[in-house]
């Protein structure tokens, strides 16, 4: 990927739109990319050492470029050793703060607080801001860091943090937040004493980052009851780490195989990271098998309605919701999809309705559990009735995961859809056009 605009401006406009002609079963073989939600945190973790670190299996996506640009601003030397291998080395943090230009860009700067406090004693990092899927506050992050002794001043677009030395603490998270868990682990590995995080997130991407930290010399243990214990150490060393495969990309491609009635083999896919996805896919009529290099997915019988409730790991992840909702528009009967992680993650369905899908939203909790949103006015349950023939449409992507959902809808629709907002999709999926073409999709790019 060639990037010539400053990193924080890369999100400003689409480089191109997609034209997708539906109706072709997708067949073939693709390689899974490294996980965006692991590698971006692992790049931050490299700030914890003054020694060089090498990450393998790094996806070439805008989000990675953004984090590398942030690191470069702090003084990190970045060298691509090959297409998917990057060496990052921060012998010295030359400036302890990130510019406000990164405010609202992504959720990575707030994860730098711990490493930068250890290296510099103070920092100002830009705030992530809300987005189209919900408010996404950072109160758990800040509360945990305060418990570890950080002095925090919240500004309009940034947070100013100081700490002579972070100290271990017992932190009970109100909800198993992925970002807050990662933030506190990154702060705790070099803190004085022991930190215990209860109700922590244990998503595979979190565990992959813990494995990397362990190779760097950190002492971290994960209990079966979601308790993570970190004994602070004096220093961490450089590391070589291979990034875990992206289970969101894999599930999205699996859904593409099933929705188009094709068969896609995904090298690098691992069953253990997809168990709850595979259960749902199979119940609706999909099937999978292990191959020499990964997993293959296909449709085994006509698709039928199922119920889904998103949840924290090992539950059905919220980022698998969009591809399966689109697939459920092609399933016989009424499916109920209860979103319990984000309050506002069904906005994208309005454009599916315009294509002919029957999707009704409700504020009620229609899953097995009454979730955190049960007395609030959030449309967080969808009833999807199918099968509905979809017609091609002009679609505008509102966020990353909805983006792949729209691609799937276009792949199964009659006619040619034009998709804009592709910058959101390309932020988190590596070469989506090339991969879909490789399995036979009729997808073209046209200038934006
Ligand atoms: N929450 C709070 N306060 C906090 C932190 C979280 O109320 O301080 C709430 C959130 O508002 C949300 C819930 O807790 O309702 C879970 O949020 P979490 O912190 O787990 O999400 P995150 O760390 O911000 C990561 C991924 C998301 C993924 C979620 C859940 C990254 C960069 N993002 O977000 O991925 O959906 O975990 O697994 O890792 C994506 O890749 O498109 C994406 C949105």
Short mmCIF file of C-alpha atoms and ligand atoms in Angstrom, two decimals:
data_model
loop_
_atom_site.label_atom_id
_atom_site.label_comp_id
_atom_site.label_asym_id
_atom_site.label_seq_id
_atom_site.Cartn_x
_atom_site.Cartn_y
_atom_site.Cartn_z
CA UNK A 1 0.00 0.00 0.00
CA UNK A 2 1.41 3.40 -0.91
CA UNK A 3 0.55 6.14 1.51
CA UNK A 4 1.56 9.66 0.65
CA UNK A 5 -0.81 11.75 2.78
CA UNK A 6 0.10 12.34 6.43
CA UNK A 7 -1.17 9.36 8.39
CA UNK A 8 -3.97 11.13 10.22
CA UNK A 9 -5.35 12.47 6.93
CA UNK A 10 -5.60 9.03 5.40
CA UNK A 11 -9.10 8.64 6.77
CA UNK A 12 -10.33 11.81 5.09
CA UNK A 13 -11.53 10.42 1.78
CA UNK A 14 -12.07 7.25 -0.20
CA UNK A 15 -9.31 6.28 -2.61
CA UNK A 16 -11.91 4.49 -4.70
CA UNK A 17 -15.41 3.02 -4.67
CA UNK A 18 -16.34 -0.59 -5.35
CA UNK A 19 -18.62 -1.89 -8.07
CA UNK A 20 -19.84 -5.37 -7.15
CA UNK A 21 -22.02 -7.56 -9.35
CA UNK A 22 -23.75 -10.23 -7.33
CA UNK A 23 -24.86 -13.77 -7.99
CA UNK A 24 -21.50 -15.56 -8.34
CA UNK A 25 -20.69 -18.45 -5.96
CA UNK A 26 -17.23 -17.80 -4.53
CA UNK A 27 -14.72 -20.64 -4.78
CA UNK A 28 -11.03 -20.75 -4.00
CA UNK A 29 -8.27 -20.19 -1.56
CA UNK A 30 -7.18 -17.10 0.39
CA UNK A 31 -4.65 -16.36 3.10
CA UNK A 32 -5.91 -14.93 6.40
CA UNK A 33 -4.20 -11.71 7.46
CA UNK A 34 -2.86 -10.84 10.89
CA UNK A 35 -5.43 -9.46 13.33
CA UNK A 36 -5.83 -5.69 13.38
CA UNK A 37 -7.02 -5.80 16.96
CA UNK A 38 -3.92 -7.66 18.09
CA UNK A 39 -1.15 -6.05 16.03
CA UNK A 40 -2.13 -2.46 16.81
CA UNK A 41 -1.82 -3.16 20.55
CA UNK A 42 1.40 -5.12 20.05
CA UNK A 43 2.95 -2.16 18.28
CA UNK A 44 2.13 -0.10 21.38
CA UNK A 45 3.66 -2.82 23.59
CA UNK A 46 7.00 -2.34 21.81
CA UNK A 47 7.23 1.06 23.53
CA UNK A 48 7.80 -0.83 26.80
CA UNK A 49 11.37 -1.67 25.81
CA UNK A 50 14.33 0.26 24.44
CA UNK A 51 15.35 -2.83 22.45
CA UNK A 52 14.27 -3.66 18.87
CA UNK A 53 11.10 -5.71 18.34
CA UNK A 54 10.09 -7.59 15.19
CA UNK A 55 6.47 -8.38 14.39
CA UNK A 56 5.64 -10.98 11.73
CA UNK A 57 2.33 -11.46 9.93
CA UNK A 58 1.51 -7.75 10.08
CA UNK A 59 -1.45 -6.83 7.86
CA UNK A 60 -0.87 -3.96 5.40
CA UNK A 61 -3.86 -1.89 6.44
CA UNK A 62 -4.39 1.81 7.06
CA UNK A 63 -4.86 1.18 10.77
CA UNK A 64 -1.33 -0.27 11.06
CA UNK A 65 0.10 2.69 9.14
CA UNK A 66 -1.67 5.04 11.52
CA UNK A 67 -0.14 3.37 14.57
CA UNK A 68 3.31 3.32 12.97
CA UNK A 69 2.99 7.04 12.25
CA UNK A 70 2.06 7.65 15.90
CA UNK A 71 5.08 5.66 17.03
CA UNK A 72 7.34 7.57 14.64
CA UNK A 73 6.11 10.83 16.21
CA UNK A 74 7.27 9.50 19.59
CA UNK A 75 10.73 8.62 18.27
CA UNK A 76 10.32 5.02 17.10
CA UNK A 77 12.44 3.82 14.18
CA UNK A 78 10.22 1.79 11.84
CA UNK A 79 11.64 -0.56 9.19
CA UNK A 80 9.65 -2.95 7.01
CA UNK A 81 11.81 -6.08 6.66
CA UNK A 82 9.43 -7.66 4.14
CA UNK A 83 5.79 -7.28 3.10
CA UNK A 84 4.41 -8.43 6.44
CA UNK A 85 7.33 -8.07 8.83
CA UNK A 86 8.10 -4.83 10.61
CA UNK A 87 10.92 -3.92 12.96
CA UNK A 88 10.16 -1.21 15.49
CA UNK A 89 12.74 0.21 17.82
CA UNK A 90 12.35 3.02 20.33
CA UNK A 91 15.80 3.48 21.91
CA UNK A 92 14.55 6.76 23.34
CA UNK A 93 11.13 8.42 23.44
CA UNK A 94 11.99 11.77 21.87
CA UNK A 95 8.62 13.41 22.54
CA UNK A 96 6.35 11.98 25.23
CA UNK A 97 3.04 13.15 23.76
CA UNK A 98 0.98 12.59 20.63
CA UNK A 99 -0.44 15.46 18.64
CA UNK A 100 -4.13 16.32 18.83
CA UNK A 101 -4.42 15.50 15.13
CA UNK A 102 -4.89 11.91 16.29
CA UNK A 103 -7.88 12.76 18.42
CA UNK A 104 -10.96 10.82 17.27
CA UNK A 105 -8.81 8.77 14.85
CA UNK A 106 -8.78 5.45 16.71
CA UNK A 107 -8.54 3.86 20.15
CA UNK A 108 -4.79 3.30 20.13
CA UNK A 109 -3.32 6.52 21.67
CA UNK A 110 -5.08 5.86 25.00
CA UNK A 111 -3.27 2.53 25.20
CA UNK A 112 0.06 4.37 25.10
CA UNK A 113 -0.51 5.98 28.50
CA UNK A 114 1.12 3.18 30.52
CA UNK A 115 4.20 2.70 28.30
CA UNK A 116 4.77 6.47 28.02
CA UNK A 117 4.40 6.96 31.78
CA UNK A 118 7.05 4.30 32.33
CA UNK A 119 9.37 5.87 29.78
CA UNK A 120 8.75 9.59 30.49
CA UNK A 121 6.72 10.02 33.71
CA UNK A 122 4.09 12.09 31.90
CA UNK A 123 2.21 12.26 28.62
CA UNK A 124 -0.70 13.87 26.80
CA UNK A 125 -2.62 11.50 24.54
CA UNK A 126 -5.55 12.35 22.27
CA UNK A 127 -9.02 11.02 23.11
CA UNK A 128 -10.65 8.42 20.86
CA UNK A 129 -14.08 10.06 20.64
CA UNK A 130 -17.37 8.27 19.98
CA UNK A 131 -18.35 6.57 16.74
CA UNK A 132 -21.30 5.23 14.79
CA UNK A 133 -21.60 2.06 16.88
CA UNK A 134 -21.92 3.68 20.31
CA UNK A 135 -20.43 6.20 22.72
CA UNK A 136 -17.44 4.04 23.64
CA UNK A 137 -16.33 5.84 26.82
CA UNK A 138 -12.91 5.25 28.44
CA UNK A 139 -13.96 5.56 32.08
CA UNK A 140 -12.71 2.03 32.96
CA UNK A 141 -9.28 2.83 31.49
CA UNK A 142 -8.94 6.05 33.48
CA UNK A 143 -10.34 4.62 36.72
CA UNK A 144 -7.88 1.70 36.56
CA UNK A 145 -4.90 3.94 35.88
CA UNK A 146 -5.94 6.24 38.74
CA UNK A 147 -5.97 3.19 41.02
CA UNK A 148 -2.41 2.54 39.89
CA UNK A 149 -1.40 6.01 41.00
CA UNK A 150 -1.71 8.06 37.81
CA UNK A 151 -2.68 11.69 38.11
CA UNK A 152 -5.11 12.30 35.22
CA UNK A 153 -6.54 15.56 33.86
CA UNK A 154 -9.19 15.20 31.16
CA UNK A 155 -9.15 17.90 28.50
CA UNK A 156 -11.53 18.47 25.60
CA UNK A 157 -9.61 16.42 23.04
CA UNK A 158 -6.91 14.77 25.12
CA UNK A 159 -5.93 13.32 28.49
CA UNK A 160 -2.95 14.58 30.45
CA UNK A 161 -1.39 11.94 32.71
CA UNK A 162 1.47 12.00 35.23
CA UNK A 163 2.97 9.32 37.45
CA UNK A 164 6.43 9.09 38.99
CA UNK A 165 5.97 5.32 39.20
CA UNK A 166 2.80 3.32 38.59
CA UNK A 167 2.05 0.86 41.35
CA UNK A 168 0.12 -2.41 41.29
CA UNK A 169 -3.55 -2.36 42.29
CA UNK A 170 -6.65 -4.56 42.50
CA UNK A 171 -8.91 -3.43 39.69
CA UNK A 172 -12.44 -4.80 39.26
CA UNK A 173 -13.66 -3.96 35.77
CA UNK A 174 -17.41 -3.20 35.61
CA UNK A 175 -17.48 -5.01 32.21
CA UNK A 176 -14.81 -7.16 30.50
CA UNK A 177 -13.61 -4.36 28.23
CA UNK A 178 -10.97 -5.42 25.71
CA UNK A 179 -9.33 -2.01 25.54
CA UNK A 180 -9.35 -1.36 29.29
CA UNK A 181 -7.89 -4.81 29.99
CA UNK A 182 -5.11 -4.20 27.45
CA UNK A 183 -4.48 -0.71 28.74
CA UNK A 184 -4.10 -1.89 32.32
CA UNK A 185 -1.89 -4.83 31.37
CA UNK A 186 0.41 -2.50 29.40
CA UNK A 187 0.56 -0.22 32.46
CA UNK A 188 1.05 -3.06 34.95
CA UNK A 189 3.90 -5.05 33.38
CA UNK A 190 6.49 -2.48 34.48
CA UNK A 191 4.63 -1.18 37.56
CA UNK A 192 5.90 -1.59 41.11
CA UNK A 193 4.18 -4.59 42.68
CA UNK A 194 1.31 -6.80 41.56
CA UNK A 195 -1.82 -5.81 39.67
CA UNK A 196 -4.92 -8.00 39.72
CA UNK A 197 -7.63 -7.31 37.13
CA UNK A 198 -10.92 -9.08 37.75
CA UNK A 199 -13.72 -9.40 35.17
CA UNK A 200 -10.99 -8.93 32.54
CA UNK A 201 -11.40 -9.52 28.80
CA UNK A 202 -9.77 -12.74 27.58
CA UNK A 203 -10.31 -12.39 23.82
CA UNK A 204 -7.71 -14.29 21.74
CA UNK A 205 -6.18 -10.96 20.69
CA UNK A 206 -5.69 -10.00 24.35
CA UNK A 207 -4.08 -13.38 25.05
CA UNK A 208 -1.82 -13.01 21.98
CA UNK A 209 -0.55 -9.71 23.33
CA UNK A 210 0.02 -11.29 26.75
CA UNK A 211 2.07 -14.02 25.02
CA UNK A 212 4.18 -11.38 23.33
CA UNK A 213 4.69 -9.60 26.66
CA UNK A 214 5.70 -12.87 28.30
CA UNK A 215 8.39 -13.30 25.63
CA UNK A 216 9.54 -9.77 26.49
CA UNK A 217 10.04 -10.84 30.12
CA UNK A 218 6.67 -9.91 31.66
CA UNK A 219 5.03 -11.99 34.40
CA UNK A 220 1.33 -12.34 33.56
CA UNK A 221 -1.10 -15.10 34.48
CA UNK A 222 -4.66 -15.66 33.28
CA UNK A 223 -7.15 -17.54 35.43
CA UNK A 224 -10.26 -19.37 34.24
CA UNK A 225 -12.46 -16.87 36.10
CA UNK A 226 -11.33 -13.89 33.98
CA UNK A 227 -8.77 -12.76 36.53
CA UNK A 228 -5.48 -11.53 35.11
CA UNK A 229 -2.55 -11.09 37.49
CA UNK A 230 0.52 -9.11 36.51
CA UNK A 231 3.66 -8.96 38.62
CA UNK A 232 5.60 -5.89 37.64
CA UNK A 233 9.20 -6.43 36.48
CA UNK A 234 12.07 -3.94 36.28
CA UNK A 235 12.57 -4.03 32.50
CA UNK A 236 11.39 -5.74 29.33
CA UNK A 237 13.48 -6.87 26.38
CA UNK A 238 13.05 -6.97 22.61
CA UNK A 239 10.93 -9.69 21.00
CA UNK A 240 10.07 -11.51 17.80
CA UNK A 241 6.35 -12.21 17.62
CA UNK A 242 3.99 -13.63 15.00
CA UNK A 243 0.61 -11.88 15.06
CA UNK A 244 -2.47 -14.09 15.50
CA UNK A 245 -4.72 -14.51 12.42
CA UNK A 246 -7.71 -12.19 12.11
CA UNK A 247 -10.78 -14.16 13.22
CA UNK A 248 -13.05 -11.31 12.08
CA UNK A 249 -11.69 -11.38 8.53
CA UNK A 250 -11.89 -15.19 8.55
CA UNK A 251 -15.53 -15.19 9.67
CA UNK A 252 -16.35 -12.54 7.07
CA UNK A 253 -14.87 -14.68 4.28
CA UNK A 254 -16.59 -17.78 5.66
CA UNK A 255 -19.88 -15.89 5.50
CA UNK A 256 -19.07 -14.97 1.88
CA UNK A 257 -18.68 -18.67 1.03
CA UNK A 258 -21.95 -19.60 2.71
CA UNK A 259 -24.04 -16.69 1.45
CA UNK A 260 -22.96 -17.20 -2.19
CA UNK A 261 -23.21 -21.00 -1.97
CA UNK A 262 -19.52 -21.42 -2.78
CA UNK A 263 -16.54 -22.86 -0.91
CA UNK A 264 -13.59 -20.86 0.43
CA UNK A 265 -10.48 -22.29 2.00
CA UNK A 266 -8.75 -19.88 4.37
CA UNK A 267 -5.10 -20.56 5.13
CA UNK A 268 -4.14 -19.62 8.67
CA UNK A 269 -7.70 -19.93 10.06
CA UNK A 270 -7.81 -21.67 13.43
CA UNK A 271 -10.86 -23.49 14.73
CA UNK A 272 -10.14 -22.70 18.39
CA UNK A 273 -10.66 -18.98 17.74
CA UNK A 274 -13.92 -19.52 15.87
CA UNK A 275 -15.84 -22.02 17.97
CA UNK A 276 -18.95 -19.96 18.68
CA UNK A 277 -18.98 -18.62 15.11
CA UNK A 278 -18.78 -22.13 13.65
CA UNK A 279 -21.61 -23.35 15.89
CA UNK A 280 -23.91 -20.59 14.60
CA UNK A 281 -22.79 -21.04 10.99
CA UNK A 282 -23.50 -24.76 11.18
CA UNK A 283 -26.92 -24.25 12.80
CA UNK A 284 -27.94 -22.00 9.92
CA UNK A 285 -26.72 -24.45 7.26
CA UNK A 286 -23.01 -23.73 6.84
CA UNK A 287 -20.24 -26.29 7.31
CA UNK A 288 -16.47 -26.33 7.75
CA UNK A 289 -13.54 -28.72 7.66
CA UNK A 290 -9.90 -28.54 8.57
CA UNK A 291 -7.47 -28.38 5.66
CA UNK A 292 -3.69 -28.66 5.46
CA UNK A 293 -3.29 -24.93 5.84
CA UNK A 294 -6.38 -23.78 7.72
CA UNK A 295 -10.15 -24.17 7.42
CA UNK A 296 -12.62 -24.43 4.53
CA UNK A 297 -16.21 -23.16 4.69
CA UNK A 298 -19.27 -23.84 2.50
CA UNK A 299 -23.05 -24.13 2.55
CA UNK A 300 -24.28 -27.59 3.45
CA UNK A 301 -28.05 -27.15 3.05
CA UNK A 302 -30.56 -24.35 2.43
CA UNK A 303 -30.03 -21.67 5.06
CA UNK A 304 -32.44 -21.50 8.01
CA UNK A 305 -33.05 -18.87 10.69
CA UNK A 306 -31.12 -18.92 13.97
CA UNK A 307 -30.85 -16.80 17.11
CA UNK A 308 -27.64 -15.00 17.98
CA UNK A 309 -26.58 -13.12 21.06
CA UNK A 310 -23.28 -11.29 20.91
CA UNK A 311 -21.07 -11.46 23.98
CA UNK A 312 -17.56 -11.33 25.36
CA UNK A 313 -15.17 -14.18 24.58
CA UNK A 314 -15.77 -17.12 24.40
CA UNK A 315 -19.18 -15.90 23.25
CA UNK A 316 -20.21 -14.83 19.76
CA UNK A 317 -18.22 -11.68 19.07
CA UNK A 318 -19.92 -8.44 18.12
CA UNK A 319 -17.71 -8.08 15.01
CA UNK A 320 -19.17 -11.31 13.57
CA UNK A 321 -22.68 -9.92 13.90
CA UNK A 322 -22.78 -7.92 10.63
CA UNK A 323 -21.68 -10.69 8.22
CA UNK A 324 -24.10 -13.13 9.79
CA UNK A 325 -27.02 -10.67 9.80
CA UNK A 326 -26.50 -10.25 6.07
CA UNK A 327 -26.31 -14.03 5.63
CA UNK A 328 -29.53 -14.41 7.66
CA UNK A 329 -31.39 -12.26 5.13
CA UNK A 330 -31.02 -15.34 2.89
CA UNK A 331 -32.19 -17.85 5.53
CA UNK A 332 -35.75 -19.20 5.79
CA UNK A 333 -37.64 -17.98 8.84
CA UNK A 334 -37.13 -15.23 11.42
CA UNK A 335 -33.79 -14.89 13.19
CA UNK A 336 -33.32 -12.86 16.35
CA UNK A 337 -29.97 -11.12 16.83
CA UNK A 338 -29.38 -9.53 20.25
CA UNK A 339 -26.37 -7.20 20.37
CA UNK A 340 -25.09 -6.91 23.96
CA UNK A 341 -21.69 -5.26 23.46
CA UNK A 342 -22.52 -2.01 21.65
CA UNK A 343 -25.74 -0.08 22.08
CA UNK A 344 -25.96 1.20 18.51
CA UNK A 345 -24.58 -1.42 16.14
CA UNK A 346 -27.56 -1.96 13.81
CA UNK A 347 -27.66 1.43 12.07
CA UNK A 348 -26.25 -0.21 8.95
CA UNK A 349 -29.38 -2.34 8.48
CA UNK A 350 -31.36 0.59 7.05
CA UNK A 351 -29.43 0.29 3.78
CA UNK A 352 -30.03 -3.49 3.75
CA UNK A 353 -33.76 -2.79 3.99
CA UNK A 354 -33.45 -0.55 0.95
CA UNK A 355 -32.00 -3.57 -0.93
CA UNK A 356 -35.04 -5.68 -0.01
CA UNK A 357 -34.04 -7.24 3.31
CA UNK A 358 -36.60 -7.58 6.09
CA UNK A 359 -34.87 -6.39 9.25
CA UNK A 360 -36.85 -4.95 12.15
CA UNK A 361 -35.12 -3.36 15.12
CA UNK A 362 -36.35 -3.19 18.68
CA UNK A 363 -35.11 -1.74 21.95
CA UNK A 364 -36.12 -4.94 23.76
CA UNK A 365 -33.67 -7.63 24.84
CA UNK A 366 -34.93 -10.63 22.90
CA UNK A 367 -32.01 -12.91 23.74
CA UNK A 368 -31.50 -15.23 26.68
CA UNK A 369 -30.15 -12.47 28.91
CA UNK A 370 -31.36 -9.01 29.79
CA UNK A 371 -28.28 -7.03 28.83
CA UNK A 372 -26.86 -3.69 30.01
CA UNK A 373 -29.14 -1.90 27.53
CA UNK A 374 -32.44 -3.38 28.72
CA UNK A 375 -34.05 -0.26 30.10
CA UNK A 376 -32.55 2.14 27.61
CA UNK A 377 -33.79 3.42 24.31
CA UNK A 378 -31.30 1.60 22.08
CA UNK A 379 -32.33 -0.45 19.05
CA UNK A 380 -30.05 -3.33 19.96
CA UNK A 381 -32.08 -6.36 18.85
CA UNK A 382 -32.74 -7.18 15.19
CA UNK A 383 -35.36 -9.53 13.79
CA UNK A 384 -34.31 -10.71 10.35
CA UNK A 385 -36.86 -12.52 8.20
CA UNK A 386 -35.88 -14.32 5.03
CA UNK A 387 -35.11 -15.42 2.52
CA UNK A 388 -35.34 -12.04 0.77
CA UNK A 389 -34.00 -11.51 -2.74
CA UNK A 390 -31.70 -8.48 -2.54
CA UNK A 391 -31.47 -5.85 -5.29
CA UNK A 392 -28.26 -3.98 -6.07
CA UNK A 393 -28.05 -0.48 -4.58
CA UNK A 394 -25.74 2.46 -4.00
CA UNK A 395 -24.40 1.86 -0.50
CA UNK A 396 -22.39 4.09 1.81
CA UNK A 397 -20.32 2.29 4.43
CA UNK A 398 -20.83 3.77 7.92
CA UNK A 399 -18.15 1.75 9.77
CA UNK A 400 -15.59 -1.00 9.28
CA UNK A 401 -17.60 -4.14 10.05
CA UNK A 402 -20.83 -2.90 8.48
CA UNK A 403 -18.63 -2.33 5.42
CA UNK A 404 -17.91 -6.00 4.90
CA UNK A 405 -21.59 -6.68 5.55
CA UNK A 406 -22.44 -4.43 2.60
CA UNK A 407 -19.91 -6.21 0.42
CA UNK A 408 -21.64 -9.50 1.28
CA UNK A 409 -25.07 -8.04 0.52
CA UNK A 410 -23.78 -6.84 -2.86
CA UNK A 411 -22.25 -10.27 -3.59
CA UNK A 412 -25.66 -11.91 -3.26
CA UNK A 413 -27.78 -9.13 -4.80
CA UNK A 414 -29.14 -9.03 -8.33
CA UNK A 415 -27.33 -6.38 -10.36
CA UNK A 416 -24.35 -4.13 -9.70
CA UNK A 417 -24.01 -2.26 -6.42
CA UNK A 418 -21.80 0.77 -5.96
CA UNK A 419 -20.19 1.00 -2.54
CA UNK A 420 -18.65 4.18 -1.17
CA UNK A 421 -17.07 4.78 2.23
CA UNK A 422 -14.49 2.11 1.33
CA UNK A 423 -11.92 3.96 3.45
CA UNK A 424 -13.61 2.49 6.51
CA UNK A 425 -13.34 -1.03 5.16
CA UNK A 426 -9.74 -0.71 4.03
CA UNK A 427 -8.79 0.55 7.44
CA UNK A 428 -9.14 -2.94 8.85
CA UNK A 429 -9.19 -5.51 6.02
CA UNK A 430 -6.06 -6.21 4.03
CA UNK A 431 -6.56 -6.13 0.27
CA UNK A 432 -10.27 -7.01 0.38
CA UNK A 433 -10.66 -6.47 -3.36
CA UNK A 434 -7.73 -8.75 -4.25
CA UNK A 435 -8.88 -11.49 -1.89
CA UNK A 436 -12.47 -11.43 -3.12
CA UNK A 437 -11.33 -11.41 -6.76
CA UNK A 438 -9.13 -14.42 -6.01
CA UNK A 439 -12.25 -16.41 -5.13
CA UNK A 440 -14.15 -15.24 -8.19
CA UNK A 441 -16.06 -12.18 -6.99
CA UNK A 442 -16.98 -9.65 -9.67
CA UNK A 443 -15.60 -6.60 -7.89
CA UNK A 444 -13.99 -3.57 -9.48
CA UNK A 445 -12.66 -0.34 -8.09
CA UNK A 446 -13.52 3.01 -9.65
CA UNK A 447 -12.06 6.39 -8.76
CA UNK A 448 -13.85 8.13 -5.93
N1 LIG B 1 -16.81 0.39 27.82
C1 LIG B 1 -17.14 1.33 28.77
N2 LIG B 1 -16.11 2.01 29.37
C2 LIG B 1 -14.81 1.78 29.06
C3 LIG B 1 -14.49 0.81 28.09
C4 LIG B 1 -15.52 0.13 27.48
O1 LIG B 1 -18.32 1.57 29.08
O2 LIG B 1 -13.93 2.43 29.63
C5 LIG B 1 -17.91 -0.34 27.14
C6 LIG B 1 -18.00 0.03 25.66
O3 LIG B 1 -18.73 1.22 25.47
C7 LIG B 1 -18.67 -1.19 25.08
C8 LIG B 1 -18.10 -2.32 25.93
O4 LIG B 1 -17.60 -1.72 27.11
O5 LIG B 1 -20.05 -1.10 25.28
C9 LIG B 1 -17.00 -3.14 25.27
O6 LIG B 1 -15.99 -2.27 24.78
P1 LIG B 1 -14.47 -2.71 24.70
O7 LIG B 1 -13.67 -1.80 25.56
O8 LIG B 1 -14.37 -4.17 24.93
O9 LIG B 1 -14.17 -2.41 23.19
P2 LIG B 1 -12.85 -1.77 22.58
O10 LIG B 1 -11.66 -2.25 23.27
O11 LIG B 1 -13.05 -0.33 22.44
C10 LIG B 1 -12.32 -3.67 20.89
C11 LIG B 1 -12.20 -3.77 19.40
C12 LIG B 1 -13.55 -3.71 18.76
C13 LIG B 1 -14.38 -4.86 19.29
C14 LIG B 1 -14.45 -4.77 20.83
C15 LIG B 1 -15.19 -5.92 21.46
C16 LIG B 1 -10.08 -2.73 19.01
C17 LIG B 1 -9.32 -1.59 18.44
N3 LIG B 1 -11.39 -2.66 18.93
O12 LIG B 1 -12.90 -2.40 21.14
O13 LIG B 1 -13.36 -3.89 17.37
O14 LIG B 1 -15.66 -4.81 18.75
O15 LIG B 1 -13.13 -4.73 21.37
O16 LIG B 1 -14.57 -7.12 21.17
O17 LIG B 1 -9.51 -3.69 19.49
C18 LIG B 1 -13.53 -3.35 15.11
O18 LIG B 1 -12.45 -3.92 14.94
O19 LIG B 1 -14.24 -2.95 14.15
C19 LIG B 1 -14.02 -3.10 16.45
C20 LIG B 1 -15.00 -2.26 16.75
#
